[in-house]
Amino acid sequence: MRFTKNSRFKVLDNGRLRLPKIGDLVVRWSRTLPSDPSSVAIIKDAAGRYFASFVVQSTDEPLPELDSEVGIDLGLTHFAVLSDGTKVTAPKFLRRAARKLKRLQQALARKQPGSDNRRKAVIRVARAHARVADTRRDWQHKLSTTLIRENQAVYVEDLCVAGLGRTRLAKSVHDAAWAGFTAMLEYKAARYGRTFARVDRFLPSTRRCSDCGRVNEKMALNVRAWDCPCGAAHDRDVNAALNVLAAGQADNGNDRGAQVRPGLVPAPRGEAVTHPDAARSTRSMAGISVLQGGEDVNVGTSPTT
């Protein structure tokens, strides 16, 4: 339910939230409000928890400019590999909690439909999933904030998460939650005055040599390192992150005014569909369509026409 200023809700000095016809509620504040709220929404999730979401006015807080830029290659073995060689291990929160979730799901399946015990079992399963989601979200917030604070520009590959979610790696892909992580990077970059860009998903970042630019043949997922004929030895993920960084810097430079597409060119006359001898349709003063082009046209002259 949602309360606006007309409903006269109030945040008290003792930290409680006063709602009309409900009373004073004890609130566990996650942060201080930057300004007076214009409305508040009370939300109850599937786990039976209540949240108070306030609408407030806030301003962007640009950070001091830096010279460092980073390209990020997202994966499953390592959640993120940076262009400077840093590798962030994938936490796999859902995989860690799989044993407990399995036990709770089995207990839920044994309950009688419509019974109170089944309702309690549903809440226990929802709380277990909520704990996994909250832990993942908190970890991604910390990582994204660190990347935005330490780099002036962040570039990632535009992955097709929906397509990858239909493969045999679907469970691991959903557990990684790449889409949520990139969304955090995008809005935090806008808030703190950083640059964020997505690189084309069809860029052969893994197969292209970051030294000479040669594109090799497709390689299997179990190939984690490869050598280029130019003599460079590459780590698969670090090389991809370097190519994402180079592509992001090129696109960002073009976005600042460079001509990336040729100008408009008029079509040759032979390709046009119109012909000079074709009958052209005009409209007379009376609103009757008249054909001009040498044809005999009969136009009604009766008073009702």
Short mmCIF file of C-alpha atoms in Angstrom, two decimals:
data_model
loop_
_atom_site.label_atom_id
_atom_site.label_comp_id
_atom_site.label_asym_id
_atom_site.label_seq_id
_atom_site.Cartn_x
_atom_site.Cartn_y
_atom_site.Cartn_z
CA MET A 1 0.00 0.00 0.00
CA ARG A 2 1.12 3.53 -0.76
CA PHE A 3 0.79 6.69 1.32
CA THR A 4 1.26 10.20 -0.07
CA LYS A 5 1.61 13.55 1.68
CA ASN A 6 -2.15 13.94 1.67
CA SER A 7 -2.40 10.93 3.98
CA ARG A 8 -0.12 12.72 6.47
CA PHE A 9 2.39 10.00 7.15
CA LYS A 10 5.39 11.12 9.18
CA VAL A 11 8.90 10.01 10.09
CA LEU A 12 9.27 10.65 13.81
CA ASP A 13 12.39 11.89 15.58
CA ASN A 14 12.80 8.55 17.34
CA GLY A 15 13.13 6.75 13.98
CA ARG A 16 9.64 5.31 13.85
CA LEU A 17 7.25 5.62 10.92
CA ARG A 18 3.74 6.88 11.68
CA LEU A 19 1.08 5.74 9.24
CA PRO A 20 -2.59 6.80 9.32
CA LYS A 21 -5.00 4.27 10.85
CA ILE A 22 -2.05 1.96 11.57
CA GLY A 23 0.10 3.75 14.13
CA ASP A 24 3.82 3.96 14.81
CA LEU A 25 5.97 1.28 13.20
CA VAL A 26 9.48 0.30 14.26
CA VAL A 27 11.77 0.68 11.24
CA ARG A 28 15.23 -0.78 10.77
CA TRP A 29 16.77 1.94 8.57
CA SER A 30 19.20 0.89 5.87
CA ARG A 31 20.22 4.52 5.18
CA THR A 32 19.29 8.05 6.11
CA LEU A 33 16.83 9.90 3.88
CA PRO A 34 18.53 12.66 1.82
CA SER A 35 15.37 14.81 1.87
CA ASP A 36 11.78 14.80 3.07
CA PRO A 37 9.88 11.93 1.42
CA SER A 38 6.92 12.69 -0.81
CA SER A 39 5.41 9.22 -0.48
CA VAL A 40 6.05 5.83 1.08
CA ALA A 41 5.08 2.35 -0.11
CA ILE A 42 4.78 -0.57 2.28
CA ILE A 43 5.71 -3.79 0.51
CA LYS A 44 5.39 -7.39 1.65
CA ASP A 45 7.43 -10.01 -0.19
CA ALA A 46 6.90 -13.78 -0.53
CA ALA A 47 9.07 -14.44 2.52
CA GLY A 48 6.69 -12.47 4.75
CA ARG A 49 9.01 -9.49 5.19
CA TYR A 50 7.82 -5.87 5.12
CA PHE A 51 9.74 -3.03 3.47
CA ALA A 52 9.19 0.73 3.47
CA SER A 53 10.18 2.35 0.18
CA PHE A 54 10.35 6.18 0.19
CA VAL A 55 10.28 8.57 -2.76
CA VAL A 56 12.78 11.39 -2.17
CA GLN A 57 14.67 14.03 -4.13
CA SER A 58 18.37 13.29 -4.57
CA THR A 59 21.22 14.84 -6.55
CA ASP A 60 24.12 13.22 -8.38
CA GLU A 61 27.47 13.16 -6.62
CA PRO A 62 30.26 13.29 -9.23
CA LEU A 63 33.56 11.77 -8.13
CA PRO A 64 36.99 13.24 -8.96
CA GLU A 65 38.11 12.30 -12.46
CA LEU A 66 40.65 9.51 -12.90
CA ASP A 67 42.86 8.33 -15.75
CA SER A 68 42.19 4.60 -15.35
CA GLU A 69 39.77 2.69 -17.56
CA VAL A 70 38.84 -0.96 -17.32
CA GLY A 71 37.32 -3.62 -19.55
CA ILE A 72 35.40 -6.46 -17.93
CA ASP A 73 34.92 -9.97 -19.26
CA LEU A 74 32.08 -11.73 -17.45
CA GLY A 75 32.18 -15.49 -17.05
CA LEU A 76 31.21 -18.48 -14.95
CA THR A 77 34.52 -19.82 -13.66
CA HIS A 78 35.51 -16.29 -12.74
CA PHE A 79 32.62 -13.90 -12.32
CA ALA A 80 34.63 -10.99 -13.73
CA VAL A 81 38.09 -10.73 -15.25
CA LEU A 82 39.47 -7.19 -15.53
CA SER A 83 41.75 -5.91 -18.24
CA ASP A 84 44.50 -5.33 -15.66
CA GLY A 85 44.62 -9.07 -14.95
CA THR A 86 42.48 -9.11 -11.80
CA LYS A 87 40.19 -12.13 -11.53
CA VAL A 88 37.10 -12.14 -9.32
CA THR A 89 36.03 -15.64 -8.34
CA ALA A 90 32.37 -16.46 -8.87
CA PRO A 91 30.68 -16.83 -5.46
CA LYS A 92 27.93 -19.20 -6.75
CA PHE A 93 25.46 -18.37 -4.00
CA LEU A 94 22.72 -20.59 -5.40
CA ARG A 95 25.05 -23.59 -5.74
CA ARG A 96 26.13 -23.19 -2.13
CA ALA A 97 22.56 -23.17 -0.88
CA ALA A 98 21.39 -25.98 -3.19
CA ARG A 99 21.56 -28.68 -0.50
CA LYS A 100 19.42 -26.70 1.95
CA LEU A 101 16.96 -25.68 -0.76
CA LYS A 102 16.60 -29.29 -1.82
CA ARG A 103 15.76 -30.37 1.70
CA LEU A 104 13.17 -27.59 2.11
CA GLN A 105 11.58 -28.37 -1.26
CA GLN A 106 11.28 -32.04 -0.36
CA ALA A 107 9.65 -31.13 2.95
CA LEU A 108 7.22 -28.87 1.09
CA ALA A 109 6.26 -31.63 -1.34
CA ARG A 110 5.23 -33.90 1.55
CA LYS A 111 2.75 -31.40 3.03
CA GLN A 112 -0.97 -31.71 2.46
CA PRO A 113 -2.26 -29.08 -0.03
CA GLY A 114 -4.24 -26.36 1.72
CA SER A 115 -2.93 -27.17 5.20
CA ASP A 116 -1.26 -24.76 7.62
CA ASN A 117 1.91 -26.84 7.57
CA ARG A 118 2.16 -26.41 3.82
CA ARG A 119 1.73 -22.65 4.15
CA LYS A 120 4.55 -22.57 6.70
CA ALA A 121 6.76 -24.71 4.44
CA VAL A 122 6.15 -22.33 1.53
CA ILE A 123 7.34 -19.41 3.66
CA ARG A 124 10.46 -21.34 4.70
CA VAL A 125 11.35 -22.01 1.06
CA ALA A 126 10.73 -18.37 0.14
CA ARG A 127 12.96 -17.19 2.98
CA ALA A 128 15.78 -19.47 1.84
CA HIS A 129 15.57 -18.10 -1.71
CA ALA A 130 15.35 -14.53 -0.40
CA ARG A 131 18.52 -15.07 1.63
CA VAL A 132 20.36 -16.21 -1.51
CA ALA A 133 19.11 -13.24 -3.54
CA ASP A 134 19.94 -10.73 -0.81
CA THR A 135 23.45 -12.11 -0.37
CA ARG A 136 24.09 -12.00 -4.13
CA ARG A 137 22.72 -8.46 -4.43
CA ASP A 138 24.83 -7.20 -1.53
CA TRP A 139 28.00 -8.72 -3.01
CA GLN A 140 27.31 -7.25 -6.45
CA HIS A 141 26.65 -3.82 -4.96
CA LYS A 142 30.02 -3.82 -3.23
CA LEU A 143 31.88 -4.99 -6.33
CA SER A 144 30.16 -2.54 -8.69
CA THR A 145 30.75 0.39 -6.33
CA THR A 146 34.45 -0.47 -6.10
CA LEU A 147 34.82 -0.63 -9.89
CA ILE A 148 33.02 2.67 -10.42
CA ARG A 149 35.05 4.47 -7.75
CA GLU A 150 38.42 3.22 -9.02
CA ASN A 151 37.90 3.75 -12.78
CA GLN A 152 36.81 6.67 -14.91
CA ALA A 153 35.33 4.41 -17.61
CA VAL A 154 33.96 0.87 -17.41
CA TYR A 155 33.28 -1.26 -20.48
CA VAL A 156 31.46 -4.62 -20.53
CA GLU A 157 30.32 -7.00 -23.22
CA ASP A 158 26.63 -6.91 -24.14
CA LEU A 159 25.78 -10.54 -23.36
CA CYS A 160 22.54 -12.21 -24.45
CA VAL A 161 21.56 -13.47 -21.02
CA ALA A 162 18.12 -14.64 -22.19
CA GLY A 163 19.73 -16.84 -24.85
CA LEU A 164 22.37 -18.23 -22.51
CA GLY A 165 19.62 -18.99 -20.01
CA ARG A 166 18.23 -21.59 -22.45
CA THR A 167 21.44 -23.61 -22.72
CA ARG A 168 22.80 -26.40 -20.54
CA LEU A 169 24.54 -23.73 -18.45
CA ALA A 170 21.23 -22.06 -17.57
CA LYS A 171 21.44 -22.62 -13.81
CA SER A 172 24.95 -21.20 -13.58
CA VAL A 173 24.03 -18.25 -15.81
CA HIS A 174 21.05 -17.31 -13.63
CA ASP A 175 23.16 -17.78 -10.51
CA ALA A 176 25.74 -15.31 -11.86
CA ALA A 177 23.08 -12.61 -12.46
CA TRP A 178 25.10 -10.69 -15.05
CA ALA A 179 22.18 -8.49 -16.08
CA GLY A 180 21.68 -7.18 -12.55
CA PHE A 181 25.38 -6.49 -12.15
CA THR A 182 25.69 -4.53 -15.40
CA ALA A 183 22.55 -2.55 -14.50
CA MET A 184 24.23 -1.55 -11.23
CA LEU A 185 27.33 -0.42 -13.09
CA GLU A 186 25.23 1.63 -15.51
CA TYR A 187 23.21 3.63 -12.99
CA LYS A 188 26.15 4.12 -10.62
CA ALA A 189 28.27 5.43 -13.48
CA ALA A 190 25.56 7.96 -14.30
CA ARG A 191 25.26 8.96 -10.64
CA TYR A 192 28.98 9.46 -10.02
CA GLY A 193 29.94 11.00 -13.35
CA ARG A 194 31.66 7.96 -14.84
CA THR A 195 31.52 6.50 -18.35
CA PHE A 196 29.80 3.18 -18.95
CA ALA A 197 29.44 1.45 -22.32
CA ARG A 198 28.43 -1.94 -23.65
CA VAL A 199 30.51 -3.57 -26.38
CA ASP A 200 28.86 -5.42 -29.26
CA ARG A 201 28.09 -9.01 -28.29
CA PHE A 202 29.32 -10.28 -31.67
CA LEU A 203 32.83 -8.94 -31.07
CA PRO A 204 35.27 -11.93 -31.19
CA SER A 205 36.87 -10.84 -27.94
CA THR A 206 38.05 -14.32 -26.99
CA ARG A 207 39.51 -15.31 -30.39
CA ARG A 208 41.11 -11.98 -31.29
CA CYS A 209 44.73 -11.40 -30.33
CA SER A 210 44.97 -8.24 -28.24
CA ASP A 211 48.51 -7.61 -29.60
CA CYS A 212 48.27 -8.07 -33.38
CA GLY A 213 44.49 -8.19 -33.92
CA ARG A 214 44.47 -11.60 -35.61
CA VAL A 215 41.18 -13.51 -35.25
CA ASN A 216 41.71 -17.23 -34.73
CA GLU A 217 39.30 -20.09 -35.20
CA LYS A 218 36.67 -21.01 -32.63
CA MET A 219 38.00 -22.68 -29.51
CA ALA A 220 36.34 -24.90 -26.95
CA LEU A 221 35.46 -23.69 -23.47
CA ASN A 222 38.09 -25.91 -21.89
CA VAL A 223 40.86 -24.00 -23.70
CA ARG A 224 41.86 -21.44 -21.09
CA ALA A 225 45.13 -20.29 -22.68
CA TRP A 226 46.36 -20.10 -26.27
CA ASP A 227 49.31 -18.85 -28.31
CA CYS A 228 49.04 -16.50 -31.26
CA PRO A 229 51.23 -16.98 -34.37
CA CYS A 230 52.64 -13.51 -33.66
CA GLY A 231 54.33 -14.99 -30.57
CA ALA A 232 52.01 -13.64 -27.89
CA ALA A 233 50.76 -16.00 -25.17
CA HIS A 234 47.28 -15.17 -23.93
CA ASP A 235 45.10 -16.07 -21.02
CA ARG A 236 41.65 -16.57 -22.51
CA ASP A 237 39.75 -14.29 -20.12
CA VAL A 238 42.39 -11.57 -19.74
CA ASN A 239 42.75 -11.34 -23.52
CA ALA A 240 38.97 -10.96 -23.85
CA ALA A 241 38.95 -8.20 -21.23
CA LEU A 242 41.71 -6.34 -23.11
CA ASN A 243 39.73 -6.55 -26.36
CA VAL A 244 36.59 -5.30 -24.58
CA LEU A 245 38.58 -2.35 -23.24
CA ALA A 246 39.97 -1.50 -26.70
CA ALA A 247 36.54 -1.78 -28.35
CA GLY A 248 34.94 0.31 -25.64
CA GLN A 249 37.53 3.05 -25.96
CA ALA A 250 37.05 3.10 -29.74
CA ASP A 251 33.26 3.37 -29.46
CA ASN A 252 33.54 6.00 -26.75
CA GLY A 253 35.86 8.05 -28.95
CA ASN A 254 33.45 7.84 -31.88
CA ASP A 255 30.63 8.91 -29.61
CA ARG A 256 32.41 12.20 -29.01
CA GLY A 257 31.96 13.51 -32.53
CA ALA A 258 33.84 11.29 -34.97
CA GLN A 259 32.11 10.32 -38.22
CA VAL A 260 31.24 6.63 -37.91
CA ARG A 261 28.74 6.33 -40.79
CA PRO A 262 28.85 7.74 -44.32
CA GLY A 263 26.52 10.59 -45.15
CA LEU A 264 23.22 10.22 -47.00
CA VAL A 265 23.59 9.57 -50.73
CA PRO A 266 20.67 10.25 -53.13
CA ALA A 267 19.44 7.14 -54.94
CA PRO A 268 20.24 6.99 -58.69
CA ARG A 269 17.32 7.88 -60.92
CA GLY A 270 17.22 4.41 -62.38
CA GLU A 271 16.51 2.95 -58.92
CA ALA A 272 13.58 5.25 -58.28
CA VAL A 273 10.10 3.87 -58.81
CA THR A 274 8.54 7.06 -60.18
CA HIS A 275 8.64 7.84 -63.89
CA PRO A 276 8.20 11.22 -65.58
CA ASP A 277 5.51 9.92 -67.98
CA ALA A 278 3.35 8.35 -65.29
CA ALA A 279 -0.04 9.83 -64.55
CA ARG A 280 0.08 12.14 -61.56
CA SER A 281 -2.85 12.59 -59.24
CA THR A 282 -3.84 16.05 -58.09
CA ARG A 283 -6.88 17.38 -56.27
CA SER A 284 -9.30 19.85 -57.80
CA MET A 285 -10.90 22.76 -56.05
CA ALA A 286 -14.05 20.74 -55.43
CA GLY A 287 -12.07 17.99 -53.74
CA ILE A 288 -12.33 15.54 -56.67
CA SER A 289 -9.22 13.63 -57.68
CA VAL A 290 -8.28 14.46 -61.29
CA LEU A 291 -5.69 12.56 -63.33
CA GLN A 292 -3.31 14.65 -65.41
CA GLY A 293 -1.12 13.12 -68.09
CA GLY A 294 -2.99 13.18 -71.38
CA GLU A 295 -5.98 11.05 -70.31
CA ASP A 296 -9.60 12.00 -70.81
CA VAL A 297 -11.24 12.44 -67.42
CA ASN A 298 -14.99 12.85 -66.96
CA VAL A 299 -15.87 15.01 -63.99
CA GLY A 300 -19.44 15.25 -62.82
CA THR A 301 -21.05 18.71 -63.06
CA SER A 302 -24.38 18.05 -61.40
CA PRO A 303 -25.32 20.32 -58.50
CA THR A 304 -25.08 17.40 -56.05
CA THR A 305 -21.51 16.58 -57.07
#
